[in-house]
Amino acid sequence: MIAASDLPFFSGNTPTARLMREKDWSGSPLGLPQQWPQPLRSVVSLMLGSAFPMFVAWGPSLHTLYNDAYGEIMGAKHPAGIGAPFLDIWHEIRSDLEPLVGRAMGGEAFFMENLPLRLRRRGYDEDTWFTFSWSPVLGDGGTVDGFFCACTETTGMVLAERHQRAEQERLQSLFSQAPGFVAIMRGPDHVFEIANQAYVQLTGFRDVIGKPLALALPEVVEQGFVTLLDQVLRTGAPYVGRSVRLMLNRERDAPPTEAYLDFVYQPLRDAMGAINGVFVQGHEVTELQRTQQTLLAFSNSIPAIAWVAAADGPLERFNSQWQAYTGQTEQSALGHGWTAALHPDDRAVARQTWDSVRAGNQAWQVEYRLRGSDGAYRWFRAHAVPQLDATGRVLRWFGTTTDIEDSRAAAQVLQHADRQKDEFLATLAHELRNPLAPIRTAVQLLTAPGSTAEVRERATAVIGRQVGHMAHLLDDLIDIARITRRRLVLKKEWVSVDELVETALETARPLAHNKKQTLSARVASPGLHLVADPVRVAQILSNLLNNASKYTDVGGRIALEVALEGQGLCFSVTDSGIGMSESAIGNVFAMFAQEQSALDRSEGGLGIGLALVKGLVELHGGSVSAHSGGANQGSRFVVTLPGAALALATAPVSDASTAQTGCARTVLLADDNRDAVDVLADLLRLDGHLVYTASDGLQAVELAAQLRPDVLVLDIGMPGMNGYEVARHVRAQPWGSRPLLIAATGWGQDDDRQKALAAGFDLHLTKPFDPLQLSAVISERVF
């Protein structure tokens, strides 16, 4: 680095001067600055001291030095251009510069004005104009060793002049061709410079030329037109008004009359590009507006959505029912904006229907789904008829869009119910006839004169088994009916998972034993307890085990496994049976569903066992799924119950847990799921922590202010205040930077994590999370 005091011609604190001093010149063809010739030093000193864009190109390769102002012209080529060959820097315009370089290096000084050059200095090509002078610079030997340039970029001025000429030509054309009113206003007071006859007629033939708008038409000031003009002058954005209401005093000493206008405010610019006026053009649409208001009032009286579209399709008007359903404003729905409410899967059908009828100019209808303001989609039927002129050309379309969701759903429900009724009656008849046949035979044996005691005993056993089978069928029917009608009430309690598994195995063993099948069970963590209805969970497991046994050959294998999965409890029943096709898997939990290819192997039933399983699992807030590799690949059914219902039956006190009491924290849990927060609180208390719970955001804020806890675990979707709001509130308190804030939510996308961090959370956990992970985070935190 060269000190400014060492080389005075490098002095100055401008960025470019500092860059030149810091540059390593040892490898440059220009050599070290201490060895530069005096003419070059003088030019560099002059250049660095000037605020005007300047550069010097020196030596055989014309290595370039320049000042800050020229660096701005170079754009992205700066600062790499310091010391680089001039024609390499501007390689994209080399062919334009080489003749000029030849003239300068030949000893000619010359001046160029508004020279057009197409530069690439910011990563893209752009048209530019420059005015500059080039002067040859003599070296110590009296020969031309370089040239000096003082320049300025005139791109803005050239474009402004072009724009002004175009603006003048456009205004002249507008005035000559405008069918409606036209005016020009200048300055912040909007002084009338020009107004055509139509404009004067609109204002009641008042003399407006040379007057500010507020003086010429004082009644419009409070109607918002001055504000709109000010906005156009300030922003440069045109304003387009459609059917804008205006109250004007068109006659002296008469009350204002109502008019409606379509108009545009277009900004006008001076030679420097500054906005100095507004061009006004438009026409009166009062009669058309009144006609449309009458039509709109009529359309608003009907319950269906009514609309008017242009001949080529864009929406022009709609009644109030559209906004009431979709929530779209008029501005956002007009044109093709209404299609934002159209279901993506129905857009192709709507477009095909529209394309097919346009050519024929005929009435048409189509059914599609529209999204309501609540985000839900409903089915609608759109019907439209064209308005034609005398030649048969379509002027516009008039249409209605009617909600058919309920009628469509009702029809589907009736069709489905009819199919289910037929399937149910056929299945029920079959299943009742099966036990009735052996019962009838057994009764005949009991009444036969020659029946021995042994025969009567077997007949009685047959009747007992078959009656039990019929009772089981009726119990399943009653249960599924209660679930369907939401009449089944769970009786939840703390129940041992080990006992649930044993109860299910006891129910399934007889059938498995008869078929010489291996029935096994494995519980990953002994001593687990579950908050659930023990009868119904046992019913879920026994139904799955019996179903597996029915569709597994003699000597097959059936396994029940219970495992912890995240915060959930997972029951899986796996068999080595006949497996399921892909279509069967998708339908296996439907009412009366049975794999058709396996009917010859089925042990009977109404086909509601798995539907009953699904209903009972969902009542517990869980989920059930079926899996199979295909025919003869066996099947696997997985039931997951929510992690909030999971707890350890025992909590043996170990040395480790005793040690944790020395690191006990005050923890506040907030979640509107009561079961979830209570069970998690119990787990954290086992670690020795002092745990408090809140069921909504407001309660969490109040408790946090009182307790000032070490840790807050907050659900995001809570009533009162959501988790984000609670976190921001806590962080805003004087003590709020200390606590560990953990977001616990079912939303686990990257955006959700970013929102949590932005709200002040330290950690984001996606439900269901491992409680042990939470315990570890709390224990490892240094407060």
mmCIF file of C-alpha atoms in Angstrom, residues 472-473 476-477 479-480 483-484 536 539-551 571-575 578-581 583-595 598 602 604-619 622-628 635-639:
data_model
loop_
_atom_site.group_PDB
_atom_site.id
_atom_site.type_symbol
_atom_site.label_atom_id
_atom_site.label_comp_id
_atom_site.label_asym_id
_atom_site.label_seq_id
_atom_site.Cartn_x
_atom_site.Cartn_y
_atom_site.Cartn_z
ATOM 1 C CA HIS A 472 -71.778 -61.142 17.793
ATOM 2 C CA LEU A 473 -73.206 -60.076 14.428
ATOM 3 C CA ASP A 476 -71.330 -55.310 15.602
ATOM 4 C CA LEU A 477 -74.423 -53.927 13.857
ATOM 5 C CA ASP A 479 -71.931 -50.600 17.466
ATOM 6 C CA ILE A 480 -71.506 -49.456 13.873
ATOM 7 C CA ILE A 483 -70.760 -44.750 15.591
ATOM 8 C CA THR A 484 -72.496 -43.690 12.378
ATOM 9 C CA ARG A 536 -63.282 -50.583 22.784
ATOM 10 C CA GLN A 539 -62.417 -54.746 20.575
ATOM 11 C CA ILE A 540 -60.202 -52.947 18.026
ATOM 12 C CA LEU A 541 -57.308 -55.352 18.609
ATOM 13 C CA SER A 542 -59.409 -58.518 18.713
ATOM 14 C CA ASN A 543 -61.210 -57.536 15.480
ATOM 15 C CA LEU A 544 -57.852 -57.041 13.752
ATOM 16 C CA LEU A 545 -56.523 -60.352 15.104
ATOM 17 C CA ASN A 546 -59.657 -62.286 14.136
ATOM 18 C CA ASN A 547 -59.639 -60.674 10.697
ATOM 19 C CA ALA A 548 -56.015 -61.740 10.246
ATOM 20 C CA SER A 549 -56.850 -65.276 11.338
ATOM 21 C CA LYS A 550 -59.787 -65.523 8.899
ATOM 22 C CA TYR A 551 -57.627 -64.679 5.907
ATOM 23 C CA PHE A 571 -50.392 -51.234 17.505
ATOM 24 C CA SER A 572 -49.599 -53.359 14.436
ATOM 25 C CA VAL A 573 -51.141 -56.703 13.464
ATOM 26 C CA THR A 574 -49.156 -58.631 10.839
ATOM 27 C CA ASP A 575 -50.164 -61.916 9.228
ATOM 28 C CA ILE A 578 -53.452 -64.110 1.412
ATOM 29 C CA GLY A 579 -52.614 -60.389 1.251
ATOM 30 C CA MET A 580 -54.583 -57.675 -0.513
ATOM 31 C CA SER A 581 -54.653 -56.077 -3.932
ATOM 32 C CA SER A 583 -57.718 -51.664 -4.895
ATOM 33 C CA ALA A 584 -58.706 -53.716 -1.855
ATOM 34 C CA ILE A 585 -56.356 -51.706 0.383
ATOM 35 C CA GLY A 586 -58.053 -48.472 -0.682
ATOM 36 C CA ASN A 587 -61.496 -49.876 0.169
ATOM 37 C CA VAL A 588 -60.757 -52.176 3.089
ATOM 38 C CA PHE A 589 -62.252 -49.909 5.788
ATOM 39 C CA ALA A 590 -65.465 -49.218 3.856
ATOM 40 C CA MET A 591 -68.746 -50.649 5.109
ATOM 41 C CA PHE A 592 -69.398 -54.249 3.967
ATOM 42 C CA ALA A 593 -66.039 -54.391 2.182
ATOM 43 C CA GLN A 594 -64.520 -57.830 1.604
ATOM 44 C CA GLU A 595 -61.740 -58.917 -0.761
ATOM 45 C CA ALA A 598 -60.882 -64.243 -0.740
ATOM 46 C CA SER A 602 -63.624 -65.969 4.638
ATOM 47 C CA GLY A 604 -68.172 -65.236 7.358
ATOM 48 C CA GLY A 605 -69.281 -61.880 8.762
ATOM 49 C CA LEU A 606 -71.077 -58.767 7.644
ATOM 50 C CA GLY A 607 -67.980 -57.052 6.346
ATOM 51 C CA ILE A 608 -68.204 -54.325 9.000
ATOM 52 C CA GLY A 609 -65.401 -55.464 11.303
ATOM 53 C CA LEU A 610 -62.734 -53.174 9.847
ATOM 54 C CA ALA A 611 -65.222 -50.328 9.421
ATOM 55 C CA LEU A 612 -65.958 -50.726 13.132
ATOM 56 C CA VAL A 613 -62.217 -50.662 13.876
ATOM 57 C CA LYS A 614 -61.810 -47.426 11.924
ATOM 58 C CA GLY A 615 -64.743 -45.801 13.692
ATOM 59 C CA LEU A 616 -63.513 -46.754 17.170
ATOM 60 C CA VAL A 617 -59.944 -45.652 16.423
ATOM 61 C CA GLU A 618 -61.101 -42.261 15.162
ATOM 62 C CA LEU A 619 -63.298 -41.807 18.234
ATOM 63 C CA GLY A 622 -56.199 -41.970 16.289
ATOM 64 C CA SER A 623 -55.704 -43.387 12.809
ATOM 65 C CA VAL A 624 -55.633 -46.830 11.176
ATOM 66 C CA SER A 625 -53.999 -47.918 7.925
ATOM 67 C CA ALA A 626 -53.651 -51.139 5.902
ATOM 68 C CA HIS A 627 -50.585 -52.395 4.042
ATOM 69 C CA SER A 628 -49.824 -55.399 1.822
ATOM 70 C CA SER A 635 -51.152 -58.017 5.386
ATOM 71 C CA ARG A 636 -50.336 -55.494 8.085
ATOM 72 C CA PHE A 637 -52.776 -53.228 9.885
ATOM 73 C CA VAL A 638 -51.420 -50.321 11.928
ATOM 74 C CA VAL A 639 -53.393 -48.441 14.603
#
